[in-house]
Amino acid sequence: MTDTHPMPPAPVAAPIEKVSIIVSKGSLEGIYPALIMANGARNEGIEANLFFTFFGMDAVHKERHDHIKVATVGNPGLHVPTMVGGIPGASALMTKYMEKQIEKLDFPGIAEFIDMIHDTGAGLYACLASVDLFGMERDDLIDELDDIITVGEFYDMAAGGQIIFT
Amino acid sequence: MPTQTLAGTSVEVNDEGFFVDAEQWTKEMAPEIAEDIGVPTPLTDRHWTVIDLMRKEYFDKGTGPTVRKISKLSDVTTKELFVLFPKGPAKLAAMVAGIPKPKGCI
């Protein structure tokens, strides 16, 4: 007996149309990759929204977004012993070094990068629960921020796309 | 390698539709490519500012510029770039300019 069943067609990978990227950490290494992902998405013609929550909100905080630091403690990938990373000034020093590298490559700093991402048409949103938790006001956050939204509104916005949590 | 006929001439493109040989491109092909990939036509002087820059950078540096580079090297802002070439400015501008896809993450 011969098997006459045709082979099912190989699934064609559907292109990504939309990404919603959640930024929950306030360190340079927590924020920067998310910004690269969002900016890269827009440059590929993919719709992108950034949702800042918890410490990630520092990235859109007027007074803090220019002072984002590298975590030198509890960061094994940095290859600096935690005790050394904990010495006062270690994080500032490492941040300076990283910022120099970023500048050398002609990459934007965090504040400039967020401006740029806003100009690409990506949405920038802060999490209402975090704003309440940290006792922040709308005025504490940068003007480019589109809105402060609830988690429900976030899911509505993310519907039909991919969600990335960093 | 697929070929495509533009402005009456057959050119080689890769699977994504980027030119394999930027020398095969002529200005007359640009409007036709633009229409094919959803870039608003007719092409304006502002489009041409970007297209000329894409080619110049490609021939100088071996790769076309990213969105950030385009806005730094010209007076075309990021916002305007997304109006001129809505679905991915560097990528679409490279296609219209007949150069390979620009490499770069930012």
CSV table of C-alpha atoms in Angstrom, one decimal:
chain,number,residue,atom,x,y,z
A,1,MET,CA,0.0,0.0,0.0
A,2,THR,CA,1.4,3.4,-0.9
A,3,ASP,CA,0.9,6.4,1.3
A,4,THR,CA,-0.9,9.0,-0.8
A,5,HIS,CA,-1.1,11.6,1.9
A,6,PRO,CA,0.6,14.7,0.7
A,7,MET,CA,3.2,16.3,2.9
A,8,PRO,CA,1.7,19.2,4.8
A,9,PRO,CA,3.2,22.5,3.5
A,10,ALA,CA,6.0,23.9,5.5
A,11,PRO,CA,4.7,26.8,7.7
A,12,VAL,CA,5.8,30.2,6.4
A,13,ALA,CA,7.1,32.4,9.2
A,14,ALA,CA,4.8,35.4,9.3
A,15,PRO,CA,6.8,38.6,9.6
A,16,ILE,CA,6.5,40.4,12.9
A,17,GLU,CA,4.2,43.4,12.6
A,18,LYS,CA,4.2,44.8,16.1
A,19,VAL,CA,6.3,44.6,19.3
A,20,SER,CA,5.5,45.9,22.8
A,21,ILE,CA,8.6,46.1,24.9
A,22,ILE,CA,8.4,46.3,28.7
A,23,VAL,CA,11.3,48.0,30.4
A,24,SER,CA,11.4,47.1,34.1
A,25,LYS,CA,15.0,47.7,35.1
A,26,GLY,CA,16.6,51.1,35.7
A,27,SER,CA,20.3,50.2,34.9
A,28,LEU,CA,22.0,51.1,31.7
A,29,GLU,CA,22.2,47.4,30.7
A,30,GLY,CA,18.5,47.1,31.5
A,31,ILE,CA,17.4,50.0,29.4
A,32,TYR,CA,19.7,50.3,26.5
A,33,PRO,CA,19.0,46.9,24.8
A,34,ALA,CA,15.3,47.6,25.0
A,35,LEU,CA,15.9,50.9,23.2
A,36,ILE,CA,17.9,49.2,20.5
A,37,MET,CA,15.1,46.7,20.0
A,38,ALA,CA,12.4,49.4,19.8
A,39,ASN,CA,14.4,51.6,17.4
A,40,GLY,CA,15.4,48.6,15.3
A,41,ALA,CA,11.8,47.5,15.0
A,42,ARG,CA,10.7,50.9,13.7
A,43,ASN,CA,13.6,50.9,11.3
A,44,GLU,CA,12.3,47.6,9.9
A,45,GLY,CA,8.8,49.1,9.5
A,46,ILE,CA,7.5,47.2,12.6
A,47,GLU,CA,5.1,49.0,14.9
A,48,ALA,CA,6.7,49.4,18.4
A,49,ASN,CA,5.6,50.5,21.8
A,50,LEU,CA,7.8,50.9,24.9
A,51,PHE,CA,6.2,50.4,28.3
A,52,PHE,CA,8.2,51.6,31.3
A,53,THR,CA,7.5,50.1,34.6
A,54,PHE,CA,9.1,50.0,38.1
A,55,PHE,CA,12.7,51.1,37.9
A,56,GLY,CA,12.6,51.2,34.2
A,57,MET,CA,10.7,54.5,34.6
A,58,ASP,CA,14.0,56.2,35.3
A,59,ALA,CA,14.5,56.1,31.5
A,60,VAL,CA,11.6,58.5,31.0
A,61,HIS,CA,12.1,60.5,34.3
A,62,LYS,CA,13.2,64.1,33.5
A,63,GLU,CA,15.8,64.3,36.2
A,64,ARG,CA,17.1,60.8,36.1
A,65,HIS,CA,17.2,59.8,32.4
A,66,ASP,CA,20.6,61.6,32.0
A,67,HIS,CA,22.1,59.7,35.0
A,68,ILE,CA,21.4,56.0,34.2
A,69,LYS,CA,24.1,53.8,35.7
A,70,VAL,CA,25.6,50.4,35.0
A,71,ALA,CA,25.0,47.9,37.8
A,72,THR,CA,28.4,46.9,39.2
A,73,VAL,CA,26.9,44.7,42.0
A,74,GLY,CA,25.2,41.4,41.3
A,75,ASN,CA,26.2,41.6,37.7
A,76,PRO,CA,28.4,38.6,37.0
A,77,GLY,CA,28.7,39.4,33.3
A,78,LEU,CA,30.7,42.4,34.2
A,79,HIS,CA,33.5,40.2,35.6
A,80,VAL,CA,34.1,42.6,38.6
A,81,PRO,CA,33.9,41.0,42.0
A,82,THR,CA,30.8,42.1,43.9
A,83,MET,CA,32.9,43.5,46.8
A,84,VAL,CA,34.8,45.7,44.3
A,85,GLY,CA,31.7,46.7,42.5
A,86,GLY,CA,30.3,47.8,45.8
A,87,ILE,CA,33.0,50.3,46.5
A,88,PRO,CA,31.6,53.9,46.4
A,89,GLY,CA,32.1,55.3,42.9
A,90,ALA,CA,32.6,52.0,41.2
A,91,SER,CA,29.3,52.2,39.4
A,92,ALA,CA,29.9,55.9,38.4
A,93,LEU,CA,33.3,54.9,37.0
A,94,MET,CA,32.0,51.9,35.1
A,95,THR,CA,29.2,54.0,33.7
A,96,LYS,CA,31.7,56.6,32.5
A,97,TYR,CA,33.7,54.0,30.8
A,98,MET,CA,30.6,52.5,29.1
A,99,GLU,CA,29.4,56.0,28.1
A,100,LYS,CA,32.7,56.6,26.5
A,101,GLN,CA,32.4,53.4,24.5
A,102,ILE,CA,28.9,54.3,23.4
A,103,GLU,CA,30.1,57.7,22.3
A,104,LYS,CA,33.1,56.2,20.5
A,105,LEU,CA,30.7,54.1,18.4
A,106,ASP,CA,28.6,57.2,17.8
A,107,PHE,CA,25.6,55.6,19.6
A,108,PRO,CA,23.2,58.0,21.3
A,109,GLY,CA,23.0,58.4,25.1
A,110,ILE,CA,19.8,57.3,26.7
A,111,ALA,CA,18.0,60.7,26.7
A,112,GLU,CA,18.9,61.3,23.1
A,113,PHE,CA,18.0,57.7,22.1
A,114,ILE,CA,14.5,58.1,23.7
A,115,ASP,CA,13.9,61.3,21.8
A,116,MET,CA,14.9,59.6,18.6
A,117,ILE,CA,12.7,56.6,19.2
A,118,HIS,CA,9.8,59.0,19.8
A,119,ASP,CA,10.5,60.6,16.5
A,120,THR,CA,10.4,57.2,14.7
A,121,GLY,CA,6.7,57.1,15.7
A,122,ALA,CA,7.1,54.5,18.5
A,123,GLY,CA,4.8,54.9,21.5
A,124,LEU,CA,6.2,55.7,24.9
A,125,TYR,CA,4.1,54.7,27.9
A,126,ALA,CA,4.6,54.6,31.7
A,127,CYS,CA,2.9,52.2,34.0
A,128,LEU,CA,0.2,53.7,36.3
A,129,ALA,CA,0.8,51.4,39.2
A,130,SER,CA,4.5,52.3,39.2
A,131,VAL,CA,3.7,56.0,39.0
A,132,ASP,CA,1.5,55.7,42.0
A,133,LEU,CA,3.9,53.4,43.9
A,134,PHE,CA,6.8,55.9,43.5
A,135,GLY,CA,4.6,58.9,44.1
A,136,MET,CA,5.4,60.4,40.8
A,137,GLU,CA,3.5,63.1,38.8
A,138,ARG,CA,3.0,63.4,35.0
A,139,ASP,CA,5.3,66.4,35.2
A,140,ASP,CA,8.2,64.3,36.6
A,141,LEU,CA,8.2,62.4,33.3
A,142,ILE,CA,9.5,63.6,29.9
A,143,ASP,CA,7.2,65.5,27.6
A,144,GLU,CA,7.7,62.9,24.8
A,145,LEU,CA,5.8,60.3,27.0
A,146,ASP,CA,2.5,59.5,25.2
A,147,ASP,CA,0.6,58.5,28.3
A,148,ILE,CA,0.4,56.8,31.7
A,149,ILE,CA,-1.6,53.6,31.3
A,150,THR,CA,-2.9,50.7,33.2
A,151,VAL,CA,-1.8,47.1,32.6
A,152,GLY,CA,-5.2,46.4,30.9
A,153,GLU,CA,-4.7,49.3,28.5
A,154,PHE,CA,-1.2,47.9,27.8
A,155,TYR,CA,-2.6,44.5,26.8
A,156,ASP,CA,-5.2,46.2,24.6
A,157,MET,CA,-2.4,48.0,22.9
A,158,ALA,CA,-0.2,44.9,22.6
A,159,ALA,CA,-2.9,42.8,21.1
A,160,GLY,CA,-1.9,41.0,18.0
A,161,GLY,CA,1.8,41.6,18.4
A,162,GLN,CA,4.8,40.3,20.3
A,163,ILE,CA,5.6,41.2,23.9
A,164,ILE,CA,9.2,41.5,25.1
A,165,PHE,CA,10.0,41.9,28.8
A,166,THR,CA,13.4,43.2,29.8
B,1,MET,CA,19.7,35.3,-8.2
B,2,PRO,CA,16.3,36.8,-9.2
B,3,THR,CA,16.2,39.6,-11.8
B,4,GLN,CA,13.8,42.5,-12.2
B,5,THR,CA,13.1,44.7,-15.1
B,6,LEU,CA,13.2,48.4,-14.2
B,7,ALA,CA,13.0,51.3,-16.7
B,8,GLY,CA,13.3,48.7,-19.5
B,9,THR,CA,16.6,47.2,-18.1
B,10,SER,CA,17.0,43.9,-16.4
B,11,VAL,CA,18.8,44.1,-13.0
B,12,GLU,CA,19.9,41.6,-10.5
B,13,VAL,CA,18.3,41.8,-7.0
B,14,ASN,CA,18.6,39.5,-3.9
B,15,ASP,CA,15.7,37.7,-2.3
B,16,GLU,CA,14.7,40.7,-0.3
B,17,GLY,CA,14.7,42.9,-3.4
B,18,PHE,CA,18.0,44.9,-2.8
B,19,PHE,CA,20.3,45.5,-5.8
B,20,VAL,CA,23.2,43.1,-5.9
B,21,ASP,CA,25.3,45.6,-8.0
B,22,ALA,CA,24.7,49.3,-7.3
B,23,GLU,CA,26.3,50.1,-10.6
B,24,GLN,CA,23.3,48.7,-12.4
B,25,TRP,CA,21.0,51.4,-11.0
B,26,THR,CA,20.0,54.5,-12.9
B,27,LYS,CA,18.0,57.5,-11.7
B,28,GLU,CA,15.1,56.5,-14.0
B,29,MET,CA,14.6,53.3,-12.0
B,30,ALA,CA,14.0,55.1,-8.7
B,31,PRO,CA,10.3,56.1,-9.1
B,32,GLU,CA,9.4,52.6,-10.3
B,33,ILE,CA,11.1,51.0,-7.3
B,34,ALA,CA,9.5,53.5,-5.0
B,35,GLU,CA,6.0,52.7,-6.3
B,36,ASP,CA,6.7,48.9,-5.9
B,37,ILE,CA,7.6,49.2,-2.2
B,38,GLY,CA,5.1,51.7,-1.1
B,39,VAL,CA,7.2,54.8,-0.9
B,40,PRO,CA,4.9,57.8,-1.6
B,41,THR,CA,5.4,59.1,-5.1
B,42,PRO,CA,6.1,61.3,-7.0
B,43,LEU,CA,9.6,61.4,-5.4
B,44,THR,CA,10.3,64.9,-4.1
B,45,ASP,CA,13.6,66.8,-3.7
B,46,ARG,CA,13.7,65.6,-0.1
B,47,HIS,CA,13.5,62.0,-1.3
B,48,TRP,CA,16.4,62.7,-3.6
B,49,THR,CA,18.4,64.3,-0.8
B,50,VAL,CA,18.2,61.0,1.0
B,51,ILE,CA,18.7,58.8,-2.1
B,52,ASP,CA,21.8,60.7,-3.2
B,53,LEU,CA,23.2,60.5,0.4
B,54,MET,CA,22.5,56.7,0.5
B,55,ARG,CA,24.6,56.2,-2.7
B,56,LYS,CA,27.4,58.5,-1.7
B,57,GLU,CA,27.8,56.8,1.7
B,58,TYR,CA,27.6,53.4,0.2
B,59,PHE,CA,30.3,54.1,-2.4
B,60,ASP,CA,32.5,55.9,0.3
B,61,LYS,CA,32.1,53.5,3.2
B,62,GLY,CA,30.9,50.2,1.7
B,63,THR,CA,27.5,50.3,3.5
B,64,GLY,CA,24.5,52.6,3.4
B,65,PRO,CA,23.8,54.7,6.5
B,66,THR,CA,21.3,53.9,9.2
B,67,VAL,CA,18.4,56.2,10.1
B,68,ARG,CA,20.5,57.9,12.8
B,69,LYS,CA,23.3,58.4,10.4
B,70,ILE,CA,21.1,59.8,7.7
B,71,SER,CA,19.6,62.4,10.1
B,72,LYS,CA,23.1,63.3,11.3
B,73,LEU,CA,24.6,63.6,7.8
B,74,SER,CA,21.7,65.6,6.3
B,75,ASP,CA,19.1,68.2,7.3
B,76,VAL,CA,16.4,65.4,7.1
B,77,THR,CA,15.1,64.7,10.6
B,78,THR,CA,14.1,61.3,11.9
B,79,LYS,CA,10.5,62.4,11.8
B,80,GLU,CA,10.7,63.5,8.2
B,81,LEU,CA,12.4,60.3,7.2
B,82,PHE,CA,9.5,58.3,8.4
B,83,VAL,CA,7.2,60.5,6.3
B,84,LEU,CA,9.3,60.2,3.2
B,85,PHE,CA,10.0,56.4,3.6
B,86,PRO,CA,7.3,55.3,6.0
B,87,LYS,CA,7.9,51.6,6.6
B,88,GLY,CA,11.6,51.6,7.6
B,89,PRO,CA,13.4,54.6,6.1
B,90,ALA,CA,17.0,53.3,5.8
B,91,LYS,CA,15.9,50.0,4.3
B,92,LEU,CA,13.4,51.5,1.8
B,93,ALA,CA,15.7,54.4,0.9
B,94,ALA,CA,18.5,51.9,0.2
B,95,MET,CA,16.1,50.0,-2.1
B,96,VAL,CA,15.1,53.0,-4.0
B,97,ALA,CA,18.8,54.1,-4.2
B,98,GLY,CA,19.8,50.7,-5.6
B,99,ILE,CA,22.3,49.8,-2.9
B,100,PRO,CA,22.4,46.7,-0.6
B,101,LYS,CA,20.6,46.8,2.8
B,102,PRO,CA,22.5,49.1,5.3
B,103,LYS,CA,24.2,47.2,8.1
B,104,GLY,CA,24.0,48.7,11.6
B,105,CYS,CA,21.9,48.3,14.8
B,106,ILE,CA,21.3,51.9,15.6
